Amino acid sequence: MMREFAFDIVYETGADPVMDVFIEYPTLVGEALHGCVTEDSFWRVERLTGPTAALDSVERLRLDETVRTASVTETNCTATRTHDVLDRSEDERVIYTHLDGIEDGDSVQTLSARYLPSGSLFCTTRREARHRWRIFLQSDEKVGLLYDALSANLRSGLSFHMSHLGEAEEWGHDSLGSVSLPPDQRRAMRAALDHGYYRTPREITLDELAGNLDVPRSTLSYRLRRAEERLVTGYLGET
């Protein structure tokens, strides 16, 4: 049975320039797949959705060779970096990253390659100050060593928060990708979720939610219906 190790790394403002963009723009979301090639090499494909200004900022930082954000310890990683923007639109970017010949500092990927079985798969989500990691692995025999390395050695401004270690669950196709929503639809659905609109019984009416968001009821209803349609279609596929 495959295992899953899940944890969060939380960033203070000023600790990491890329995470600062997520903190500044709460609707910005980054979801990524990562893989370790060797102990000193890894790749990442990250899909970012959110406001255009936020996407431009992340893209600019990713392509700037002087900005080094991979290391989670006090020493920066030196490496040969390759970045490529695979897809670009007003509300979405897909960015490929490859780091090779990593020396000095440690990333989550290089620490994981040191302690975990080869072939481990990483899925991550960035939102606001939180970078959430899910590692899919064949054996958790040495997970304790990775836990110790992360919890004790993070650089200033970063904090480690354990989530769980157990059997891998909910790794369907929806775990390996996401449905992109325009920023206005994402904000509407996030507000609806946060205010209990989708709970049973509902904790807020559509009129009340529209008032909180300062948008017409008809506009909010349309945004929610469109978002729901895109989410359901993305999960179940076109019919």
PDB file of C-alpha atoms in Angstrom:
ATOM      1  CA  MET A   1       0.000   0.000   0.000  1.00  0.00           C
ATOM      2  CA  MET A   2       1.364   3.380  -1.008  1.00  0.00           C
ATOM      3  CA  ARG A   3       1.895   5.954   1.719  1.00  0.00           C
ATOM      4  CA  GLU A   4       1.400   9.695   1.907  1.00  0.00           C
ATOM      5  CA  PHE A   5       3.325  12.279   3.939  1.00  0.00           C
ATOM      6  CA  ALA A   6       1.633  15.672   4.077  1.00  0.00           C
ATOM      7  CA  PHE A   7       2.811  18.889   5.705  1.00  0.00           C
ATOM      8  CA  ASP A   8       2.738  22.667   5.336  1.00  0.00           C
ATOM      9  CA  ILE A   9       5.520  25.226   5.286  1.00  0.00           C
ATOM     10  CA  VAL A  10       4.262  28.665   6.311  1.00  0.00           C
ATOM     11  CA  TYR A  11       6.141  31.809   5.258  1.00  0.00           C
ATOM     12  CA  GLU A  12       6.344  35.143   7.005  1.00  0.00           C
ATOM     13  CA  THR A  13       6.212  38.270   4.856  1.00  0.00           C
ATOM     14  CA  GLY A  14       9.675  39.056   3.519  1.00  0.00           C
ATOM     15  CA  ALA A  15      10.996  35.504   3.875  1.00  0.00           C
ATOM     16  CA  ASP A  16      10.598  34.544   0.222  1.00  0.00           C
ATOM     17  CA  PRO A  17       9.888  36.852  -2.750  1.00  0.00           C
ATOM     18  CA  VAL A  18       7.661  34.347  -4.565  1.00  0.00           C
ATOM     19  CA  MET A  19       5.601  33.586  -1.476  1.00  0.00           C
ATOM     20  CA  ASP A  20       5.319  37.335  -0.850  1.00  0.00           C
ATOM     21  CA  VAL A  21       3.307  37.550  -4.079  1.00  0.00           C
ATOM     22  CA  PHE A  22       0.895  34.885  -2.779  1.00  0.00           C
ATOM     23  CA  ILE A  23       0.579  36.791   0.491  1.00  0.00           C
ATOM     24  CA  GLU A  24      -0.120  40.046  -1.352  1.00  0.00           C
ATOM     25  CA  TYR A  25      -2.696  38.446  -3.666  1.00  0.00           C
ATOM     26  CA  PRO A  26      -4.942  36.059  -1.647  1.00  0.00           C
ATOM     27  CA  THR A  27      -6.741  34.804  -4.787  1.00  0.00           C
ATOM     28  CA  LEU A  28      -3.485  33.626  -6.390  1.00  0.00           C
ATOM     29  CA  VAL A  29      -3.141  29.820  -6.319  1.00  0.00           C
ATOM     30  CA  GLY A  30      -0.229  27.692  -7.466  1.00  0.00           C
ATOM     31  CA  GLU A  31      -0.559  23.921  -7.921  1.00  0.00           C
ATOM     32  CA  ALA A  32       2.432  21.865  -8.973  1.00  0.00           C
ATOM     33  CA  LEU A  33       3.803  18.430  -9.695  1.00  0.00           C
ATOM     34  CA  HIS A  34       7.448  17.800  -8.753  1.00  0.00           C
ATOM     35  CA  GLY A  35       9.857  14.957  -9.324  1.00  0.00           C
ATOM     36  CA  CYS A  36      13.367  14.237  -8.077  1.00  0.00           C
ATOM     37  CA  VAL A  37      15.720  13.025 -10.773  1.00  0.00           C
ATOM     38  CA  THR A  38      18.726  12.632  -8.430  1.00  0.00           C
ATOM     39  CA  GLU A  39      19.713  14.027  -5.034  1.00  0.00           C
ATOM     40  CA  ASP A  40      20.951  17.185  -6.756  1.00  0.00           C
ATOM     41  CA  SER A  41      18.351  17.560  -9.498  1.00  0.00           C
ATOM     42  CA  PHE A  42      14.590  18.074  -9.624  1.00  0.00           C
ATOM     43  CA  TRP A  43      11.862  19.359 -11.945  1.00  0.00           C
ATOM     44  CA  ARG A  44       8.597  21.147 -11.304  1.00  0.00           C
ATOM     45  CA  VAL A  45       5.574  22.053 -13.437  1.00  0.00           C
ATOM     46  CA  GLU A  46       3.455  24.682 -11.690  1.00  0.00           C
ATOM     47  CA  ARG A  47       0.050  25.924 -12.762  1.00  0.00           C
ATOM     48  CA  LEU A  48      -0.772  29.387 -11.427  1.00  0.00           C
ATOM     49  CA  THR A  49      -4.215  30.979 -11.520  1.00  0.00           C
ATOM     50  CA  GLY A  50      -5.119  34.452 -10.305  1.00  0.00           C
ATOM     51  CA  PRO A  51      -4.901  38.148 -11.140  1.00  0.00           C
ATOM     52  CA  THR A  52      -2.724  39.101 -14.100  1.00  0.00           C
ATOM     53  CA  ALA A  53      -0.518  41.370 -11.970  1.00  0.00           C
ATOM     54  CA  ALA A  54       0.234  38.493  -9.584  1.00  0.00           C
ATOM     55  CA  LEU A  55       1.008  36.099 -12.427  1.00  0.00           C
ATOM     56  CA  ASP A  56       3.322  38.638 -14.029  1.00  0.00           C
ATOM     57  CA  SER A  57       5.168  39.055 -10.725  1.00  0.00           C
ATOM     58  CA  VAL A  58       5.685  35.317 -10.232  1.00  0.00           C
ATOM     59  CA  GLU A  59       6.798  34.839 -13.827  1.00  0.00           C
ATOM     60  CA  ARG A  60       9.284  37.701 -13.524  1.00  0.00           C
ATOM     61  CA  LEU A  61      10.741  36.224 -10.336  1.00  0.00           C
ATOM     62  CA  ARG A  62      10.962  32.730 -11.805  1.00  0.00           C
ATOM     63  CA  LEU A  63      12.872  33.962 -14.856  1.00  0.00           C
ATOM     64  CA  ASP A  64      15.257  36.153 -12.816  1.00  0.00           C
ATOM     65  CA  GLU A  65      18.451  34.146 -12.303  1.00  0.00           C
ATOM     66  CA  THR A  66      19.432  36.285  -9.307  1.00  0.00           C
ATOM     67  CA  VAL A  67      16.306  35.258  -7.342  1.00  0.00           C
ATOM     68  CA  ARG A  68      16.906  31.974  -5.556  1.00  0.00           C
ATOM     69  CA  THR A  69      13.962  30.574  -3.617  1.00  0.00           C
ATOM     70  CA  ALA A  70      14.421  26.800  -3.727  1.00  0.00           C
ATOM     71  CA  SER A  71      16.315  26.434  -0.452  1.00  0.00           C
ATOM     72  CA  VAL A  72      14.350  26.081   2.784  1.00  0.00           C
ATOM     73  CA  THR A  73      17.511  26.231   4.915  1.00  0.00           C
ATOM     74  CA  GLU A  74      19.710  29.210   5.731  1.00  0.00           C
ATOM     75  CA  THR A  75      22.112  28.595   2.818  1.00  0.00           C
ATOM     76  CA  ASN A  76      20.966  29.360  -0.722  1.00  0.00           C
ATOM     77  CA  CYS A  77      21.114  26.621  -3.331  1.00  0.00           C
ATOM     78  CA  THR A  78      23.471  27.044  -6.240  1.00  0.00           C
ATOM     79  CA  ALA A  79      22.369  25.197  -9.376  1.00  0.00           C
ATOM     80  CA  THR A  80      21.943  25.321 -13.113  1.00  0.00           C
ATOM     81  CA  ARG A  81      18.396  26.592 -13.617  1.00  0.00           C
ATOM     82  CA  THR A  82      16.047  26.148 -16.549  1.00  0.00           C
ATOM     83  CA  HIS A  83      12.674  27.899 -16.625  1.00  0.00           C
ATOM     84  CA  ASP A  84      10.114  27.952 -19.402  1.00  0.00           C
ATOM     85  CA  VAL A  85       6.602  29.403 -19.572  1.00  0.00           C
ATOM     86  CA  LEU A  86       4.545  26.613 -21.150  1.00  0.00           C
ATOM     87  CA  ASP A  87       1.253  28.498 -21.230  1.00  0.00           C
ATOM     88  CA  ARG A  88       0.289  32.105 -20.641  1.00  0.00           C
ATOM     89  CA  SER A  89      -3.077  33.875 -20.417  1.00  0.00           C
ATOM     90  CA  GLU A  90      -4.567  36.728 -18.395  1.00  0.00           C
ATOM     91  CA  ASP A  91      -5.611  34.455 -15.527  1.00  0.00           C
ATOM     92  CA  GLU A  92      -3.260  31.476 -15.838  1.00  0.00           C
ATOM     93  CA  ARG A  93       0.425  30.594 -16.245  1.00  0.00           C
ATOM     94  CA  VAL A  94       2.083  27.194 -16.501  1.00  0.00           C
ATOM     95  CA  ILE A  95       5.792  27.341 -15.681  1.00  0.00           C
ATOM     96  CA  TYR A  96       8.330  24.523 -16.042  1.00  0.00           C
ATOM     97  CA  THR A  97      11.420  24.553 -13.817  1.00  0.00           C
ATOM     98  CA  HIS A  98      14.454  22.266 -13.776  1.00  0.00           C
ATOM     99  CA  LEU A  99      17.301  22.594 -11.283  1.00  0.00           C
ATOM    100  CA  ASP A 100      20.445  20.543 -11.849  1.00  0.00           C
ATOM    101  CA  GLY A 101      23.719  20.256  -9.969  1.00  0.00           C
ATOM    102  CA  ILE A 102      22.236  21.627  -6.736  1.00  0.00           C
ATOM    103  CA  GLU A 103      24.832  22.438  -4.075  1.00  0.00           C
ATOM    104  CA  ASP A 104      24.940  24.065  -0.641  1.00  0.00           C
ATOM    105  CA  GLY A 105      21.358  24.790   0.473  1.00  0.00           C
ATOM    106  CA  ASP A 106      18.575  22.227   0.738  1.00  0.00           C
ATOM    107  CA  SER A 107      15.167  22.230  -0.907  1.00  0.00           C
ATOM    108  CA  VAL A 108      12.286  20.003   0.157  1.00  0.00           C
ATOM    109  CA  GLN A 109      12.983  17.963  -2.970  1.00  0.00           C
ATOM    110  CA  THR A 110      16.689  17.405  -2.272  1.00  0.00           C
ATOM    111  CA  LEU A 111      16.025  16.548   1.374  1.00  0.00           C
ATOM    112  CA  SER A 112      13.349  14.116   0.258  1.00  0.00           C
ATOM    113  CA  ALA A 113      15.687  12.533  -2.289  1.00  0.00           C
ATOM    114  CA  ARG A 114      18.189  12.016   0.523  1.00  0.00           C
ATOM    115  CA  TYR A 115      15.787  10.134   2.791  1.00  0.00           C
ATOM    116  CA  LEU A 116      12.826   8.838   0.794  1.00  0.00           C
ATOM    117  CA  PRO A 117      12.579   6.012  -1.769  1.00  0.00           C
ATOM    118  CA  SER A 118      13.311   6.888  -5.384  1.00  0.00           C
ATOM    119  CA  GLY A 119      10.244   7.487  -7.500  1.00  0.00           C
ATOM    120  CA  SER A 120       8.415   9.557  -4.882  1.00  0.00           C
ATOM    121  CA  LEU A 121       5.873  11.997  -6.318  1.00  0.00           C
ATOM    122  CA  PHE A 122       5.172  15.482  -4.969  1.00  0.00           C
ATOM    123  CA  CYS A 123       1.987  17.511  -5.306  1.00  0.00           C
ATOM    124  CA  THR A 124       1.950  20.991  -3.802  1.00  0.00           C
ATOM    125  CA  THR A 125      -0.428  23.901  -3.414  1.00  0.00           C
ATOM    126  CA  ARG A 126       0.539  27.490  -2.654  1.00  0.00           C
ATOM    127  CA  ARG A 127      -2.051  29.894  -1.321  1.00  0.00           C
ATOM    128  CA  GLU A 128      -1.419  33.046   0.734  1.00  0.00           C
ATOM    129  CA  ALA A 129       1.386  32.282   3.230  1.00  0.00           C
ATOM    130  CA  ARG A 130       1.050  28.494   3.067  1.00  0.00           C
ATOM    131  CA  HIS A 131       2.904  26.010   0.848  1.00  0.00           C
ATOM    132  CA  ARG A 132       1.206  22.615   1.248  1.00  0.00           C
ATOM    133  CA  TRP A 133       3.117  19.447   0.347  1.00  0.00           C
ATOM    134  CA  ARG A 134       1.772  15.949  -0.338  1.00  0.00           C
ATOM    135  CA  ILE A 135       4.435  13.306  -0.967  1.00  0.00           C
ATOM    136  CA  PHE A 136       3.341   9.976  -2.440  1.00  0.00           C
ATOM    137  CA  LEU A 137       5.890   7.272  -1.560  1.00  0.00           C
ATOM    138  CA  GLN A 138       6.391   3.511  -1.550  1.00  0.00           C
ATOM    139  CA  SER A 139       7.731   3.299   2.001  1.00  0.00           C
ATOM    140  CA  ASP A 140       7.726   5.657   4.967  1.00  0.00           C
ATOM    141  CA  GLU A 141      10.641   3.891   6.679  1.00  0.00           C
ATOM    142  CA  LYS A 142      12.813   7.033   6.773  1.00  0.00           C
ATOM    143  CA  VAL A 143      10.120   9.693   6.858  1.00  0.00           C
ATOM    144  CA  GLY A 144      11.173  10.506  10.424  1.00  0.00           C
ATOM    145  CA  LEU A 145      14.542  11.688   9.141  1.00  0.00           C
ATOM    146  CA  LEU A 146      12.872  14.022   6.657  1.00  0.00           C
ATOM    147  CA  TYR A 147      10.530  15.246   9.381  1.00  0.00           C
ATOM    148  CA  ASP A 148      13.514  16.036  11.631  1.00  0.00           C
ATOM    149  CA  ALA A 149      15.396  17.785   8.823  1.00  0.00           C
ATOM    150  CA  LEU A 150      12.428  20.013   7.975  1.00  0.00           C
ATOM    151  CA  SER A 151      11.192  20.759  11.470  1.00  0.00           C
ATOM    152  CA  ALA A 152      14.631  21.604  12.871  1.00  0.00           C
ATOM    153  CA  ASN A 153      16.508  23.265  10.018  1.00  0.00           C
ATOM    154  CA  LEU A 154      14.170  25.686   8.243  1.00  0.00           C
ATOM    155  CA  ARG A 155      15.552  29.152   7.686  1.00  0.00           C
ATOM    156  CA  SER A 156      14.265  32.203   9.532  1.00  0.00           C
ATOM    157  CA  GLY A 157      10.724  33.188   8.573  1.00  0.00           C
ATOM    158  CA  LEU A 158       9.616  29.650   7.689  1.00  0.00           C
ATOM    159  CA  SER A 159       7.735  27.254   9.978  1.00  0.00           C
ATOM    160  CA  PHE A 160       6.927  23.563   9.561  1.00  0.00           C
ATOM    161  CA  HIS A 161       3.444  22.198  10.294  1.00  0.00           C
ATOM    162  CA  MET A 162       2.836  18.451  10.176  1.00  0.00           C
ATOM    163  CA  SER A 163      -0.448  17.371   8.581  1.00  0.00           C
ATOM    164  CA  HIS A 164      -0.520  13.585   8.434  1.00  0.00           C
ATOM    165  CA  LEU A 165       1.291  10.371   7.568  1.00  0.00           C
ATOM    166  CA  GLY A 166      -0.798   7.423   6.425  1.00  0.00           C
ATOM    167  CA  GLU A 167      -2.201   5.475   3.537  1.00  0.00           C
ATOM    168  CA  ALA A 168      -2.410   7.432   0.295  1.00  0.00           C
ATOM    169  CA  GLU A 169      -5.981   8.485  -0.397  1.00  0.00           C
ATOM    170  CA  GLU A 170      -7.812  10.672  -2.922  1.00  0.00           C
ATOM    171  CA  TRP A 171      -5.121  10.472  -5.592  1.00  0.00           C
ATOM    172  CA  GLY A 172      -7.511  10.466  -8.526  1.00  0.00           C
ATOM    173  CA  HIS A 173      -7.067  12.568 -11.645  1.00  0.00           C
ATOM    174  CA  ASP A 174      -8.305  15.639  -9.803  1.00  0.00           C
ATOM    175  CA  SER A 175      -5.273  15.442  -7.483  1.00  0.00           C
ATOM    176  CA  LEU A 176      -2.927  15.819 -10.443  1.00  0.00           C
ATOM    177  CA  GLY A 177      -4.397  18.953 -11.881  1.00  0.00           C
ATOM    178  CA  SER A 178      -6.949  21.636 -11.266  1.00  0.00           C
ATOM    179  CA  VAL A 179      -9.762  23.476 -12.936  1.00  0.00           C
ATOM    180  CA  SER A 180      -8.909  27.047 -13.747  1.00  0.00           C
ATOM    181  CA  LEU A 181     -11.465  29.655 -12.689  1.00  0.00           C
ATOM    182  CA  PRO A 182     -11.403  33.325 -13.674  1.00  0.00           C
ATOM    183  CA  PRO A 183     -10.571  35.544 -10.666  1.00  0.00           C
ATOM    184  CA  ASP A 184     -14.136  36.872 -10.255  1.00  0.00           C
ATOM    185  CA  GLN A 185     -15.585  33.347 -10.220  1.00  0.00           C
ATOM    186  CA  ARG A 186     -12.888  32.115  -7.850  1.00  0.00           C
ATOM    187  CA  ARG A 187     -13.571  35.010  -5.437  1.00  0.00           C
ATOM    188  CA  ALA A 188     -17.312  34.354  -5.558  1.00  0.00           C
ATOM    189  CA  MET A 189     -16.924  30.647  -4.870  1.00  0.00           C
ATOM    190  CA  ARG A 190     -14.363  31.219  -2.111  1.00  0.00           C
ATOM    191  CA  ALA A 191     -16.687  33.697  -0.386  1.00  0.00           C
ATOM    192  CA  ALA A 192     -19.623  31.301  -0.750  1.00  0.00           C
ATOM    193  CA  LEU A 193     -17.590  28.499   0.793  1.00  0.00           C
ATOM    194  CA  ASP A 194     -16.182  30.628   3.619  1.00  0.00           C
ATOM    195  CA  HIS A 195     -19.620  32.041   4.568  1.00  0.00           C
ATOM    196  CA  GLY A 196     -21.407  28.690   4.632  1.00  0.00           C
ATOM    197  CA  TYR A 197     -23.433  29.036   1.425  1.00  0.00           C
ATOM    198  CA  TYR A 198     -22.699  25.400   0.532  1.00  0.00           C
ATOM    199  CA  ARG A 199     -23.399  23.999   3.998  1.00  0.00           C
ATOM    200  CA  THR A 200     -26.624  22.198   4.917  1.00  0.00           C
ATOM    201  CA  PRO A 201     -28.561  24.095   6.071  1.00  0.00           C
ATOM    202  CA  ARG A 202     -27.164  27.198   4.407  1.00  0.00           C
ATOM    203  CA  GLU A 203     -25.699  29.774   6.765  1.00  0.00           C
ATOM    204  CA  ILE A 204     -26.097  32.701   4.368  1.00  0.00           C
ATOM    205  CA  THR A 205     -28.506  33.567   1.580  1.00  0.00           C
ATOM    206  CA  LEU A 206     -27.496  34.576  -1.916  1.00  0.00           C
ATOM    207  CA  ASP A 207     -28.775  38.102  -1.253  1.00  0.00           C
ATOM    208  CA  GLU A 208     -26.702  38.390   1.927  1.00  0.00           C
ATOM    209  CA  LEU A 209     -23.608  37.059   0.190  1.00  0.00           C
ATOM    210  CA  ALA A 210     -24.081  39.504  -2.676  1.00  0.00           C
ATOM    211  CA  GLY A 211     -24.307  42.316  -0.132  1.00  0.00           C
ATOM    212  CA  ASN A 212     -21.062  41.204   1.526  1.00  0.00           C
ATOM    213  CA  LEU A 213     -19.313  41.194  -1.853  1.00  0.00           C
ATOM    214  CA  ASP A 214     -20.978  44.424  -2.971  1.00  0.00           C
ATOM    215  CA  VAL A 215     -22.137  42.947  -6.281  1.00  0.00           C
ATOM    216  CA  PRO A 216     -25.662  42.572  -7.716  1.00  0.00           C
ATOM    217  CA  ARG A 217     -27.439  39.342  -6.827  1.00  0.00           C
ATOM    218  CA  SER A 218     -27.784  38.413 -10.501  1.00  0.00           C
ATOM    219  CA  THR A 219     -24.039  38.895 -11.071  1.00  0.00           C
ATOM    220  CA  LEU A 220     -23.118  36.710  -8.102  1.00  0.00           C
ATOM    221  CA  SER A 221     -25.597  34.018  -9.149  1.00  0.00           C
ATOM    222  CA  TYR A 222     -24.143  33.971 -12.668  1.00  0.00           C
ATOM    223  CA  ARG A 223     -20.539  33.738 -11.391  1.00  0.00           C
ATOM    224  CA  LEU A 224     -21.385  30.858  -9.049  1.00  0.00           C
ATOM    225  CA  ARG A 225     -23.277  28.948 -11.737  1.00  0.00           C
ATOM    226  CA  ARG A 226     -20.413  29.361 -14.203  1.00  0.00           C
ATOM    227  CA  ALA A 227     -17.839  28.329 -11.609  1.00  0.00           C
ATOM    228  CA  GLU A 228     -19.882  25.279 -10.612  1.00  0.00           C
ATOM    229  CA  GLU A 229     -20.271  24.293 -14.268  1.00  0.00           C
ATOM    230  CA  ARG A 230     -16.519  24.548 -14.865  1.00  0.00           C
ATOM    231  CA  LEU A 231     -15.671  22.580 -11.732  1.00  0.00           C
ATOM    232  CA  VAL A 232     -18.126  19.777 -12.477  1.00  0.00           C
ATOM    233  CA  THR A 233     -17.067  19.604 -16.127  1.00  0.00           C
ATOM    234  CA  GLY A 234     -13.412  19.578 -15.153  1.00  0.00           C
ATOM    235  CA  TYR A 235     -13.953  16.782 -12.641  1.00  0.00           C
ATOM    236  CA  LEU A 236     -16.284  14.536 -14.647  1.00  0.00           C
ATOM    237  CA  GLY A 237     -15.230  15.508 -18.144  1.00  0.00           C
ATOM    238  CA  GLU A 238     -17.281  16.752 -21.062  1.00  0.00           C
ATOM    239  CA  THR A 239     -20.476  14.865 -21.892  1.00  0.00           C
TER     240      THR A 239
END
